[in-house]
Each structure stands twice: as structure tokens, then as C-alpha cells.
PDB file of C-alpha atoms and ligand atoms in Angstrom:
ATOM      1  CA  UNK A   1       0.000   0.000   0.000  1.00 54.00           C
ATOM      2  CA  UNK A   2       1.215   3.502  -0.837  1.00 65.00           C
ATOM      3  CA  UNK A   3       3.283   5.356   1.639  1.00 93.00           C
ATOM      4  CA  UNK A   4       1.901   8.456   3.334  1.00 97.00           C
ATOM      5  CA  UNK A   5       5.120  10.462   3.307  1.00 96.00           C
ATOM      6  CA  UNK A   6       4.391  14.169   3.150  1.00 96.00           C
ATOM      7  CA  UNK A   7       0.865  13.687   4.503  1.00 98.00           C
ATOM      8  CA  UNK A   8      -0.286  15.315   7.751  1.00 98.00           C
ATOM      9  CA  UNK A   9      -2.789  13.334   9.820  1.00 98.00           C
ATOM     10  CA  UNK A  10      -4.791  14.077  12.958  1.00 98.00           C
ATOM     11  CA  UNK A  11      -6.031  11.170  15.078  1.00 98.00           C
ATOM     12  CA  UNK A  12      -8.417  12.046  17.906  1.00 98.00           C
ATOM     13  CA  UNK A  13      -8.404  10.035  21.124  1.00 98.00           C
ATOM     14  CA  UNK A  14      -4.957   8.711  20.185  1.00 98.00           C
ATOM     15  CA  UNK A  15      -3.488   8.515  23.688  1.00 98.00           C
ATOM     16  CA  UNK A  16      -4.256   4.799  23.951  1.00 98.00           C
ATOM     17  CA  UNK A  17      -6.261   1.932  22.507  1.00 98.00           C
ATOM     18  CA  UNK A  18      -7.387   1.951  18.881  1.00 98.00           C
ATOM     19  CA  UNK A  19      -6.460   5.611  18.287  1.00 98.00           C
ATOM     20  CA  UNK A  20      -2.898   4.963  19.391  1.00 98.00           C
ATOM     21  CA  UNK A  21      -2.626   1.993  17.006  1.00 98.00           C
ATOM     22  CA  UNK A  22      -4.047   4.107  14.155  1.00 98.00           C
ATOM     23  CA  UNK A  23      -1.549   6.905  14.843  1.00 98.00           C
ATOM     24  CA  UNK A  24       1.307   4.392  14.828  1.00 98.00           C
ATOM     25  CA  UNK A  25       0.141   2.714  11.606  1.00 98.00           C
ATOM     26  CA  UNK A  26      -0.110   6.078   9.794  1.00 98.00           C
ATOM     27  CA  UNK A  27       3.314   7.043  11.187  1.00 98.00           C
ATOM     28  CA  UNK A  28       4.860   3.760  10.006  1.00 97.00           C
ATOM     29  CA  UNK A  29       3.613   4.658   6.512  1.00 97.00           C
ATOM     30  CA  UNK A  30       5.421   8.003   6.765  1.00 97.00           C
ATOM     31  CA  UNK A  31       2.725  10.487   7.821  1.00 98.00           C
ATOM     32  CA  UNK A  32       3.356  13.293  10.274  1.00 98.00           C
ATOM     33  CA  UNK A  33       0.756  12.627  12.967  1.00 98.00           C
ATOM     34  CA  UNK A  34      -0.948  15.090  15.293  1.00 98.00           C
ATOM     35  CA  UNK A  35      -1.847  13.160  18.422  1.00 98.00           C
ATOM     36  CA  UNK A  36      -5.032  14.339  20.090  1.00 98.00           C
ATOM     37  CA  UNK A  37      -6.283  13.344  23.513  1.00 98.00           C
ATOM     38  CA  UNK A  38      -7.809  15.151  26.455  1.00 98.00           C
ATOM     39  CA  UNK A  39      -4.451  16.177  27.968  1.00 97.00           C
ATOM     40  CA  UNK A  40      -0.834  16.451  26.869  1.00 96.00           C
ATOM     41  CA  UNK A  41       0.047  13.752  29.409  1.00 96.00           C
ATOM     42  CA  UNK A  42      -2.382  11.350  27.731  1.00 96.00           C
ATOM     43  CA  UNK A  43      -0.676  12.024  24.368  1.00 97.00           C
ATOM     44  CA  UNK A  44       2.894  11.559  25.589  1.00 97.00           C
ATOM     45  CA  UNK A  45       3.431   7.799  25.186  1.00 97.00           C
ATOM     46  CA  UNK A  46       1.920   7.773  21.673  1.00 98.00           C
ATOM     47  CA  UNK A  47       4.129  10.700  20.672  1.00 98.00           C
ATOM     48  CA  UNK A  48       7.181   8.759  21.856  1.00 98.00           C
ATOM     49  CA  UNK A  49       6.028   5.635  19.985  1.00 97.00           C
ATOM     50  CA  UNK A  50       5.528   7.626  16.749  1.00 98.00           C
ATOM     51  CA  UNK A  51       8.989   9.156  17.089  1.00 97.00           C
ATOM     52  CA  UNK A  52      10.423   5.685  17.739  1.00 97.00           C
ATOM     53  CA  UNK A  53       9.226   4.548  14.292  1.00 95.00           C
ATOM     54  CA  UNK A  54      11.061   7.529  12.777  1.00 95.00           C
ATOM     55  CA  UNK A  55       8.098   9.783  12.100  1.00 96.00           C
ATOM     56  CA  UNK A  56       7.093  13.220  13.352  1.00 97.00           C
ATOM     57  CA  UNK A  57       4.429  13.623  16.065  1.00 98.00           C
ATOM     58  CA  UNK A  58       2.698  16.822  17.102  1.00 96.00           C
ATOM     59  CA  UNK A  59       0.862  17.120  20.421  1.00 97.00           C
ATOM     60  CA  UNK A  60      -2.734  18.299  19.891  1.00 98.00           C
ATOM     61  CA  UNK A  61      -4.332  18.086  23.328  1.00 98.00           C
ATOM     62  CA  UNK A  62      -7.993  19.174  23.377  1.00 98.00           C
ATOM     63  CA  UNK A  63     -11.452  18.039  24.342  1.00 98.00           C
ATOM     64  CA  UNK A  64     -12.773  17.508  20.827  1.00 98.00           C
ATOM     65  CA  UNK A  65     -16.371  17.442  22.061  1.00 98.00           C
ATOM     66  CA  UNK A  66     -15.966  21.185  22.681  1.00 98.00           C
ATOM     67  CA  UNK A  67     -16.406  23.042  19.385  1.00 98.00           C
ATOM     68  CA  UNK A  68     -14.060  25.949  20.202  1.00 98.00           C
ATOM     69  CA  UNK A  69     -11.285  23.613  21.391  1.00 98.00           C
ATOM     70  CA  UNK A  70     -11.598  21.387  18.313  1.00 98.00           C
ATOM     71  CA  UNK A  71     -11.525  24.392  15.980  1.00 98.00           C
ATOM     72  CA  UNK A  72      -8.505  25.958  17.706  1.00 98.00           C
ATOM     73  CA  UNK A  73      -6.639  22.631  17.702  1.00 98.00           C
ATOM     74  CA  UNK A  74      -7.085  22.156  13.956  1.00 98.00           C
ATOM     75  CA  UNK A  75      -6.053  25.745  13.241  1.00 98.00           C
ATOM     76  CA  UNK A  76      -2.866  25.165  15.274  1.00 98.00           C
ATOM     77  CA  UNK A  77      -2.076  21.968  13.349  1.00 98.00           C
ATOM     78  CA  UNK A  78      -2.590  23.676   9.982  1.00 98.00           C
ATOM     79  CA  UNK A  79      -0.478  26.660  11.113  1.00 97.00           C
ATOM     80  CA  UNK A  80       2.319  24.384  12.395  1.00 96.00           C
ATOM     81  CA  UNK A  81       2.321  21.752   9.624  1.00 97.00           C
ATOM     82  CA  UNK A  82       1.074  23.849   6.696  1.00 96.00           C
ATOM     83  CA  UNK A  83      -1.925  21.581   5.971  1.00 97.00           C
ATOM     84  CA  UNK A  84      -4.128  18.719   7.130  1.00 98.00           C
ATOM     85  CA  UNK A  85      -4.625  15.752   4.799  1.00 98.00           C
ATOM     86  CA  UNK A  86      -6.112  13.057   7.025  1.00 98.00           C
ATOM     87  CA  UNK A  87      -8.601  13.294   9.895  1.00 98.00           C
ATOM     88  CA  UNK A  88      -9.440  10.203  11.932  1.00 99.00           C
ATOM     89  CA  UNK A  89     -12.385  10.853  14.247  1.00 99.00           C
ATOM     90  CA  UNK A  90     -11.692   8.138  16.795  1.00 98.00           C
ATOM     91  CA  UNK A  91     -12.347   9.706  20.227  1.00 98.00           C
ATOM     92  CA  UNK A  92     -15.216   7.940  21.909  1.00 98.00           C
ATOM     93  CA  UNK A  93     -16.465   6.463  25.122  1.00 98.00           C
ATOM     94  CA  UNK A  94     -19.306   4.439  26.672  1.00 97.00           C
ATOM     95  CA  UNK A  95     -21.897   4.909  29.427  1.00 97.00           C
ATOM     96  CA  UNK A  96     -23.741   1.599  29.131  1.00 95.00           C
ATOM     97  CA  UNK A  97     -27.031   1.007  30.906  1.00 95.00           C
ATOM     98  CA  UNK A  98     -30.487  -0.340  30.200  1.00 96.00           C
ATOM     99  CA  UNK A  99     -32.743   2.512  29.128  1.00 98.00           C
ATOM    100  CA  UNK A 100     -34.815   2.248  32.302  1.00 98.00           C
ATOM    101  CA  UNK A 101     -31.667   2.962  34.333  1.00 97.00           C
ATOM    102  CA  UNK A 102     -29.874   5.308  31.936  1.00 98.00           C
ATOM    103  CA  UNK A 103     -29.661   8.905  33.110  1.00 98.00           C
ATOM    104  CA  UNK A 104     -30.253  11.792  30.723  1.00 98.00           C
ATOM    105  CA  UNK A 105     -26.681  13.004  31.180  1.00 98.00           C
ATOM    106  CA  UNK A 106     -25.383   9.559  30.054  1.00 98.00           C
ATOM    107  CA  UNK A 107     -27.273  10.003  26.794  1.00 98.00           C
ATOM    108  CA  UNK A 108     -26.080  13.607  26.361  1.00 98.00           C
ATOM    109  CA  UNK A 109     -22.434  12.822  27.104  1.00 98.00           C
ATOM    110  CA  UNK A 110     -22.266   9.983  24.575  1.00 98.00           C
ATOM    111  CA  UNK A 111     -23.881  12.096  21.862  1.00 98.00           C
ATOM    112  CA  UNK A 112     -21.452  14.910  22.559  1.00 98.00           C
ATOM    113  CA  UNK A 113     -18.264  12.819  22.741  1.00 98.00           C
ATOM    114  CA  UNK A 114     -18.994  10.178  20.091  1.00 98.00           C
ATOM    115  CA  UNK A 115     -21.003  12.164  17.546  1.00 98.00           C
ATOM    116  CA  UNK A 116     -20.579  15.911  17.978  1.00 98.00           C
ATOM    117  CA  UNK A 117     -16.767  15.587  18.263  1.00 99.00           C
ATOM    118  CA  UNK A 118     -16.637  14.198  14.734  1.00 99.00           C
ATOM    119  CA  UNK A 119     -18.786  17.047  13.432  1.00 98.00           C
ATOM    120  CA  UNK A 120     -16.654  19.609  15.306  1.00 98.00           C
ATOM    121  CA  UNK A 121     -13.388  18.310  13.853  1.00 99.00           C
ATOM    122  CA  UNK A 122     -14.710  17.710  10.350  1.00 98.00           C
ATOM    123  CA  UNK A 123     -16.237  21.192  10.189  1.00 98.00           C
ATOM    124  CA  UNK A 124     -12.849  22.725  10.982  1.00 98.00           C
ATOM    125  CA  UNK A 125     -10.847  20.322   8.786  1.00 98.00           C
ATOM    126  CA  UNK A 126     -12.970  20.451   5.640  1.00 98.00           C
ATOM    127  CA  UNK A 127     -12.093  24.072   4.783  1.00 97.00           C
ATOM    128  CA  UNK A 128      -8.304  23.505   4.503  1.00 97.00           C
ATOM    129  CA  UNK A 129      -8.956  20.150   2.781  1.00 98.00           C
ATOM    130  CA  UNK A 130     -11.229  21.856   0.214  1.00 98.00           C
ATOM    131  CA  UNK A 131      -8.593  24.501  -0.406  1.00 97.00           C
ATOM    132  CA  UNK A 132      -5.947  21.872  -1.092  1.00 97.00           C
ATOM    133  CA  UNK A 133      -8.432  19.684  -3.003  1.00 97.00           C
ATOM    134  CA  UNK A 134      -7.389  16.619  -1.048  1.00 98.00           C
ATOM    135  CA  UNK A 135      -8.632  14.966   2.094  1.00 98.00           C
ATOM    136  CA  UNK A 136      -9.288  11.672   3.827  1.00 98.00           C
ATOM    137  CA  UNK A 137     -11.734  11.562   6.728  1.00 98.00           C
ATOM    138  CA  UNK A 138     -12.301   8.302   8.614  1.00 99.00           C
ATOM    139  CA  UNK A 139     -14.901   8.031  11.376  1.00 99.00           C
ATOM    140  CA  UNK A 140     -14.718   5.318  14.044  1.00 99.00           C
ATOM    141  CA  UNK A 141     -18.186   3.788  14.159  1.00 98.00           C
ATOM    142  CA  UNK A 142     -19.035   0.379  15.685  1.00 98.00           C
ATOM    143  CA  UNK A 143     -21.019  -2.735  14.874  1.00 98.00           C
ATOM    144  CA  UNK A 144     -23.333  -1.501  17.661  1.00 97.00           C
ATOM    145  CA  UNK A 145     -24.300   1.342  15.322  1.00 98.00           C
ATOM    146  CA  UNK A 146     -25.231  -1.171  12.613  1.00 98.00           C
ATOM    147  CA  UNK A 147     -26.882  -4.010  14.522  1.00 97.00           C
ATOM    148  CA  UNK A 148     -27.765  -2.297  17.829  1.00 97.00           C
ATOM    149  CA  UNK A 149     -26.671  -3.576  21.233  1.00 94.00           C
ATOM    150  CA  UNK A 150     -28.862  -3.977  24.315  1.00 93.00           C
ATOM    151  CA  UNK A 151     -27.608  -1.746  27.134  1.00 94.00           C
ATOM    152  CA  UNK A 152     -26.196   0.700  24.595  1.00 96.00           C
ATOM    153  CA  UNK A 153     -29.113   2.802  23.332  1.00 98.00           C
ATOM    154  CA  UNK A 154     -26.940   5.902  23.666  1.00 98.00           C
ATOM    155  CA  UNK A 155     -23.760   4.381  22.189  1.00 98.00           C
ATOM    156  CA  UNK A 156     -25.542   2.552  19.342  1.00 98.00           C
ATOM    157  CA  UNK A 157     -27.442   5.723  18.425  1.00 98.00           C
ATOM    158  CA  UNK A 158     -24.249   7.792  18.435  1.00 98.00           C
ATOM    159  CA  UNK A 159     -22.461   5.287  16.190  1.00 98.00           C
ATOM    160  CA  UNK A 160     -25.440   4.951  13.834  1.00 98.00           C
ATOM    161  CA  UNK A 161     -25.433   8.750  13.734  1.00 98.00           C
ATOM    162  CA  UNK A 162     -21.753   8.708  12.766  1.00 98.00           C
ATOM    163  CA  UNK A 163     -22.585   6.429   9.846  1.00 98.00           C
ATOM    164  CA  UNK A 164     -25.270   8.836   8.586  1.00 98.00           C
ATOM    165  CA  UNK A 165     -22.864  11.723   9.109  1.00 99.00           C
ATOM    166  CA  UNK A 166     -20.200   9.850   7.102  1.00 99.00           C
ATOM    167  CA  UNK A 167     -22.517   9.364   4.135  1.00 98.00           C
ATOM    168  CA  UNK A 168     -23.907  12.915   4.153  1.00 99.00           C
ATOM    169  CA  UNK A 169     -20.470  14.520   4.380  1.00 99.00           C
ATOM    170  CA  UNK A 170     -19.108  12.154   1.710  1.00 99.00           C
ATOM    171  CA  UNK A 171     -21.715  13.529  -0.693  1.00 98.00           C
ATOM    172  CA  UNK A 172     -20.949  17.160   0.245  1.00 98.00           C
ATOM    173  CA  UNK A 173     -17.200  17.022  -0.326  1.00 98.00           C
ATOM    174  CA  UNK A 174     -16.670  14.323  -2.982  1.00 98.00           C
ATOM    175  CA  UNK A 175     -16.207  16.842  -5.800  1.00 98.00           C
ATOM    176  CA  UNK A 176     -13.276  18.367  -3.887  1.00 98.00           C
ATOM    177  CA  UNK A 177     -11.384  15.062  -3.844  1.00 98.00           C
ATOM    178  CA  UNK A 178     -12.146  14.462  -0.157  1.00 98.00           C
ATOM    179  CA  UNK A 179     -13.280  10.979   0.853  1.00 98.00           C
ATOM    180  CA  UNK A 180     -15.263  10.244   4.007  1.00 99.00           C
ATOM    181  CA  UNK A 181     -15.577   6.676   5.245  1.00 99.00           C
ATOM    182  CA  UNK A 182     -16.243   4.790   8.471  1.00 99.00           C
ATOM    183  CA  UNK A 183     -14.712   1.765  10.143  1.00 98.00           C
ATOM    184  CA  UNK A 184     -17.006  -0.313  12.345  1.00 98.00           C
ATOM    185  CA  UNK A 185     -15.073  -2.504  14.784  1.00 98.00           C
ATOM    186  CA  UNK A 186     -16.624  -5.396  16.667  1.00 98.00           C
ATOM    187  CA  UNK A 187     -15.062  -6.281  20.011  1.00 96.00           C
ATOM    188  CA  UNK A 188     -11.539  -4.940  20.508  1.00 97.00           C
ATOM    189  CA  UNK A 189      -9.697  -5.427  23.778  1.00 94.00           C
ATOM    190  CA  UNK A 190      -8.931  -1.939  25.128  1.00 97.00           C
ATOM    191  CA  UNK A 191      -9.604  -0.052  28.362  1.00 95.00           C
ATOM    192  CA  UNK A 192     -13.090   0.620  26.973  1.00 96.00           C
ATOM    193  CA  UNK A 193     -14.030  -3.072  26.921  1.00 95.00           C
ATOM    194  CA  UNK A 194     -11.734  -4.570  29.568  1.00 92.00           C
ATOM    195  CA  UNK A 195     -14.498  -4.781  32.175  1.00 90.00           C
ATOM    196  CA  UNK A 196     -17.246  -5.883  29.791  1.00 89.00           C
ATOM    197  CA  UNK A 197     -17.286  -9.513  31.008  1.00 87.00           C
ATOM    198  CA  UNK A 198     -17.900  -8.314  34.593  1.00 89.00           C
ATOM    199  CA  UNK A 199     -20.471  -5.750  33.420  1.00 87.00           C
ATOM    200  CA  UNK A 200     -22.624  -8.056  31.313  1.00 86.00           C
ATOM    201  CA  UNK A 201     -21.984 -11.302  33.192  1.00 89.00           C
ATOM    202  CA  UNK A 202     -20.286 -14.554  32.170  1.00 89.00           C
ATOM    203  CA  UNK A 203     -23.189 -16.104  30.268  1.00 91.00           C
ATOM    204  CA  UNK A 204     -24.081 -12.962  28.283  1.00 88.00           C
ATOM    205  CA  UNK A 205     -20.394 -12.582  27.411  1.00 89.00           C
ATOM    206  CA  UNK A 206     -20.218 -16.198  26.247  1.00 92.00           C
ATOM    207  CA  UNK A 207     -23.227 -15.541  23.983  1.00 91.00           C
ATOM    208  CA  UNK A 208     -21.606 -12.408  22.553  1.00 90.00           C
ATOM    209  CA  UNK A 209     -18.348 -14.278  21.917  1.00 93.00           C
ATOM    210  CA  UNK A 210     -20.222 -17.147  20.253  1.00 95.00           C
ATOM    211  CA  UNK A 211     -21.556 -14.640  17.704  1.00 94.00           C
ATOM    212  CA  UNK A 212     -18.028 -13.955  16.368  1.00 97.00           C
ATOM    213  CA  UNK A 213     -17.388 -16.411  13.489  1.00 97.00           C
ATOM    214  CA  UNK A 214     -13.625 -15.799  13.698  1.00 97.00           C
ATOM    215  CA  UNK A 215     -13.774 -16.884  17.330  1.00 95.00           C
ATOM    216  CA  UNK A 216     -11.657 -14.054  18.716  1.00 95.00           C
ATOM    217  CA  UNK A 217     -11.734 -10.359  19.528  1.00 96.00           C
ATOM    218  CA  UNK A 218      -9.934  -7.905  17.229  1.00 97.00           C
ATOM    219  CA  UNK A 219      -6.458  -6.621  17.951  1.00 97.00           C
ATOM    220  CA  UNK A 220      -6.154  -2.827  17.811  1.00 98.00           C
ATOM    221  CA  UNK A 221      -3.919  -3.308  14.752  1.00 98.00           C
ATOM    222  CA  UNK A 222      -6.752  -5.070  12.865  1.00 98.00           C
ATOM    223  CA  UNK A 223      -8.721  -1.823  13.099  1.00 98.00           C
ATOM    224  CA  UNK A 224      -5.700   0.388  12.352  1.00 98.00           C
ATOM    225  CA  UNK A 225      -5.033  -1.406   9.036  1.00 98.00           C
ATOM    226  CA  UNK A 226      -8.607  -0.728   7.908  1.00 98.00           C
ATOM    227  CA  UNK A 227      -8.248   2.973   8.723  1.00 98.00           C
ATOM    228  CA  UNK A 228      -4.910   3.126   6.889  1.00 98.00           C
ATOM    229  CA  UNK A 229      -6.562   1.500   3.862  1.00 98.00           C
ATOM    230  CA  UNK A 230      -9.092   4.356   3.590  1.00 98.00           C
ATOM    231  CA  UNK A 231      -6.262   6.898   4.029  1.00 98.00           C
ATOM    232  CA  UNK A 232      -4.173   5.482   1.197  1.00 96.00           C
ATOM    233  CA  UNK A 233      -3.778   7.124  -2.188  1.00 94.00           C
ATOM    234  CA  UNK A 234      -5.249   3.977  -3.795  1.00 95.00           C
ATOM    235  CA  UNK A 235      -8.558   4.350  -1.910  1.00 97.00           C
ATOM    236  CA  UNK A 236      -9.272   7.697  -3.572  1.00 97.00           C
ATOM    237  CA  UNK A 237     -12.414   6.474  -5.376  1.00 98.00           C
ATOM    238  CA  UNK A 238     -13.990   4.912  -2.255  1.00 98.00           C
ATOM    239  CA  UNK A 239     -16.263   7.203  -0.273  1.00 98.00           C
ATOM    240  CA  UNK A 240     -19.331   7.011   1.961  1.00 98.00           C
ATOM    241  CA  UNK A 241     -18.545   3.409   2.904  1.00 98.00           C
ATOM    242  CA  UNK A 242     -18.618   1.533   6.200  1.00 98.00           C
ATOM    243  CA  UNK A 243     -16.043  -1.222   6.638  1.00 98.00           C
ATOM    244  CA  UNK A 244     -16.744  -3.657   9.482  1.00 98.00           C
ATOM    245  CA  UNK A 245     -13.732  -5.126  11.248  1.00 98.00           C
ATOM    246  CA  UNK A 246     -15.551  -7.626  13.402  1.00 98.00           C
ATOM    247  CA  UNK A 247     -14.466 -11.174  12.606  1.00 98.00           C
ATOM    248  CA  UNK A 248     -17.708 -11.673  10.674  1.00 98.00           C
ATOM    249  CA  UNK A 249     -20.099 -10.726  13.515  1.00 96.00           C
ATOM    250  CA  UNK A 250     -22.377  -8.544  11.391  1.00 95.00           C
ATOM    251  CA  UNK A 251     -22.764  -9.403   7.726  1.00 94.00           C
ATOM    252  CA  UNK A 252     -24.974  -8.008   4.994  1.00 80.00           C
TER     253      UNK A 252
HETATM  254  N1  NAD B   1     -12.878  -1.227  21.969  1.00 60.38           N
HETATM  255  C1  NAD B   1     -13.869  -1.656  21.216  1.00 60.38           C
HETATM  256  O1  NAD B   1     -14.281  -2.837  21.308  1.00 60.38           O
HETATM  257  C2  NAD B   1     -14.523  -0.752  20.218  1.00 60.38           C
HETATM  258  C3  NAD B   1     -15.469  -1.319  19.350  1.00 60.38           C
HETATM  259  C4  NAD B   1     -16.085  -0.499  18.408  1.00 60.38           C
HETATM  260  C5  NAD B   1     -15.774   0.840  18.348  1.00 60.38           C
HETATM  261  N2  NAD B   1     -14.859   1.360  19.212  1.00 60.38           N
HETATM  262  C6  NAD B   1     -14.592   2.796  19.100  1.00 60.38           C
HETATM  263  O2  NAD B   1     -13.208   3.017  18.887  1.00 60.38           O
HETATM  264  C7  NAD B   1     -12.835   4.275  19.437  1.00 60.38           C
HETATM  265  C8  NAD B   1     -11.648   4.094  20.368  1.00 60.38           C
HETATM  266  O3  NAD B   1     -12.023   3.190  21.397  1.00 60.38           O
HETATM  267  P1  NAD B   1     -10.961   2.471  22.359  1.00 60.38           P
HETATM  268  O4  NAD B   1     -11.507   1.129  22.613  1.00 60.38           O
HETATM  269  O5  NAD B   1      -9.595   2.642  21.836  1.00 60.38           O
HETATM  270  O6  NAD B   1     -11.179   3.346  23.683  1.00 60.38           O
HETATM  271  P2  NAD B   1     -10.130   3.850  24.814  1.00 60.38           P
HETATM  272  O7  NAD B   1     -10.974   4.246  25.960  1.00 60.38           O
HETATM  273  O8  NAD B   1      -9.055   2.839  25.017  1.00 60.38           O
HETATM  274  O9  NAD B   1      -9.470   5.130  24.142  1.00 60.38           O
HETATM  275  C9  NAD B   1     -10.242   6.264  23.829  1.00 60.38           C
HETATM  276  C10 NAD B   1      -9.371   7.503  23.934  1.00 60.38           C
HETATM  277  O10 NAD B   1     -10.179   8.634  23.557  1.00 60.38           O
HETATM  278  C11 NAD B   1      -9.895   9.702  24.463  1.00 60.38           C
HETATM  279  N3  NAD B   1     -11.023  10.625  24.518  1.00 60.38           N
HETATM  280  C12 NAD B   1     -12.259  10.398  25.054  1.00 60.38           C
HETATM  281  N4  NAD B   1     -13.006  11.512  24.963  1.00 60.38           N
HETATM  282  C13 NAD B   1     -12.249  12.456  24.359  1.00 60.38           C
HETATM  283  C14 NAD B   1     -12.472  13.801  23.981  1.00 60.38           C
HETATM  284  N5  NAD B   1     -13.642  14.402  24.232  1.00 60.38           N
HETATM  285  N6  NAD B   1     -11.467  14.475  23.379  1.00 60.38           N
HETATM  286  C15 NAD B   1     -10.283  13.895  23.134  1.00 60.38           C
HETATM  287  N7  NAD B   1     -10.012  12.600  23.452  1.00 60.38           N
HETATM  288  C16 NAD B   1     -10.985  11.909  24.068  1.00 60.38           C
HETATM  289  C17 NAD B   1      -9.663   9.000  25.804  1.00 60.38           C
HETATM  290  O11 NAD B   1      -8.960   9.840  26.710  1.00 60.38           O
HETATM  291  C18 NAD B   1      -8.873   7.766  25.361  1.00 60.38           C
HETATM  292  O12 NAD B   1      -7.483   8.005  25.365  1.00 60.38           O
HETATM  293  C19 NAD B   1     -14.089   4.819  20.128  1.00 60.38           C
HETATM  294  O13 NAD B   1     -14.756   5.712  19.266  1.00 60.38           O
HETATM  295  C20 NAD B   1     -14.927   3.570  20.345  1.00 60.38           C
HETATM  296  O14 NAD B   1     -16.304   3.871  20.434  1.00 60.38           O
HETATM  297  C21 NAD B   1     -14.231   0.605  20.136  1.00 60.38           C
END
């Protein structure tokens, strides 16, 4: 796959987990990577890992669910690096609960962090991308946004929203040579899912695992490769698509 030398990428929520693996994969392919997370401290180990593979990392600490912070962060990246070619909207979180127990603020927080963050960053990134007539935007959805998941009305809705957002934006910016796609992971072992077996119980977890034809959870790298695919030069005619990385959990 083509190398990304000369490209400038921003990965949100890249301090750990999937975002960190995405940042590293783009760096390995030669991109300069702006590492976003809530604080500079959160970004530090990913920055070191990017530098260790011989690429350039820029710290871009911000709460991307806050419009003003997201806008200022992207302006700083464009000022410092001269452009922004790739935006990976990865920052996300969970507040799982059955709807009868879910508090209103758990709904609001998930919509803000998982859905509005992507809108905030894309709104700021699209202008420089349009000017340069080149861009790659990848949104981190989830199989929960395709198939729905009990206990995740907020999360599933936010991820389904991201898929609609992906398709609408893809149509808006296609003529400017900007692609917008989504990756929908299944289960990936990260801090987000580490306590899932305790949360849902042994038997529910066994049922969920039995629904994975590949018989295993994804590695963070499995997801990172899919993101890198959409970012590659060769994927320039693919837009508005959702690529599941789920071991076959959700098909069709
Ligand atoms: N782990 C899974 O099984 C799984 C499955 C499907 C989708 N996803 C999605 O992948 C993405 C990454 O998940 P993960 O498992 O790596 O989670 P994680 O909790 O390990 O990492 C998420 C990172 O995002 C950061 N973050 C959260 N809110 C932020 C904000 N407002 N601004 C900036 N940074 C913020 C966190 O500080 C953290 O470093 C999320 O969007 C998640 O919904 C994960």
C-alpha cells in the first residue's frame, strides 16, 4: 500500500487503545501525525512511539467534544504543519445502561463525545482540505451502530449517527477530492471493553463471543489497518462506505 510520506494526519483520542494503534500505523507509513487526547500527558506515550518509528508527532491536546477547542486545535495543526490531509475521528467512550436505568446526562455525554466531536473536527478540517483539493476523513463507528446492542441505546445511536454523518459529508465534499468513510469494529480489547465480562456477566459474554465467526476479539492493529486503507492514495475512489472489522459478527 502507498506510503503516506508528506501527509499530515490528525487522530483524535490517540493517547491509547485503537487511536494509538491508528496513529502508529499512519506514522509507520510516513505520515506526520498530530496526536489528540484530552491532555498532553495522555498524548505523551503515543508521541514517543511515533517518534520511535522515525516519524514526526505533534501534540494536539484538546477536548474535541468542545467546538471551540476542536476548531482551535485544527487551526494550530494547519499553522504548524502547513496543511491537514487526514482526519481520523476516533475519540469515543461508553456509558452503558439499560434505558430504564440510563440517566439523561449519560445520553447527552455519549452524543457529545462520540457524535458531535466528529462534526466539530470535520467542520474545521474540511475548509483547509477543500482549499488543497485533497482529504481523507475516517470516522470510528461500531457494529453496535449497525446491529444495535442492548444496554447501549446511547452508544448505538451515536455510532449509527456517525454512519449517517459519514454518508452525508461524503456527498458534500466528494467533488473536492475528499473521501469520508467509516470503520465499524466489533469487540476490541482496550480499556473501553476490559471490564465488559464483569459488566454483562459470564453467560451474556459467552453468547456475545459465540456470535463472532472468527472466534476471537480484534487486535487494535486489525482496526488500524482498515483505517490506513481508507487513508491510502489507492482508496481515492472509495467514499461514503462503512467497513466492518468484526471477525464476521455482522454481515450483509
Ligand atoms: N474497543 C472496542 O471494542 C470498540 C469497538 C467499536 C468501536 N470502538 C470505538 O473506537 C474508538 C476508540 O475506542 P478504544 O476502545 O480505543 O477506547 P479507549 O478508551 O481505550 O481510548 C479512547 C481515547 O479517547 C480519548 N477521549 C475520550 N473523549 C475524548 C475527547 N472528548 N477528546 C479527546 N479525546 C478523548 C480518551 O482519553 C482515550 O485516550 C471509540 O470511538 C470507540 O467507540 C471501540
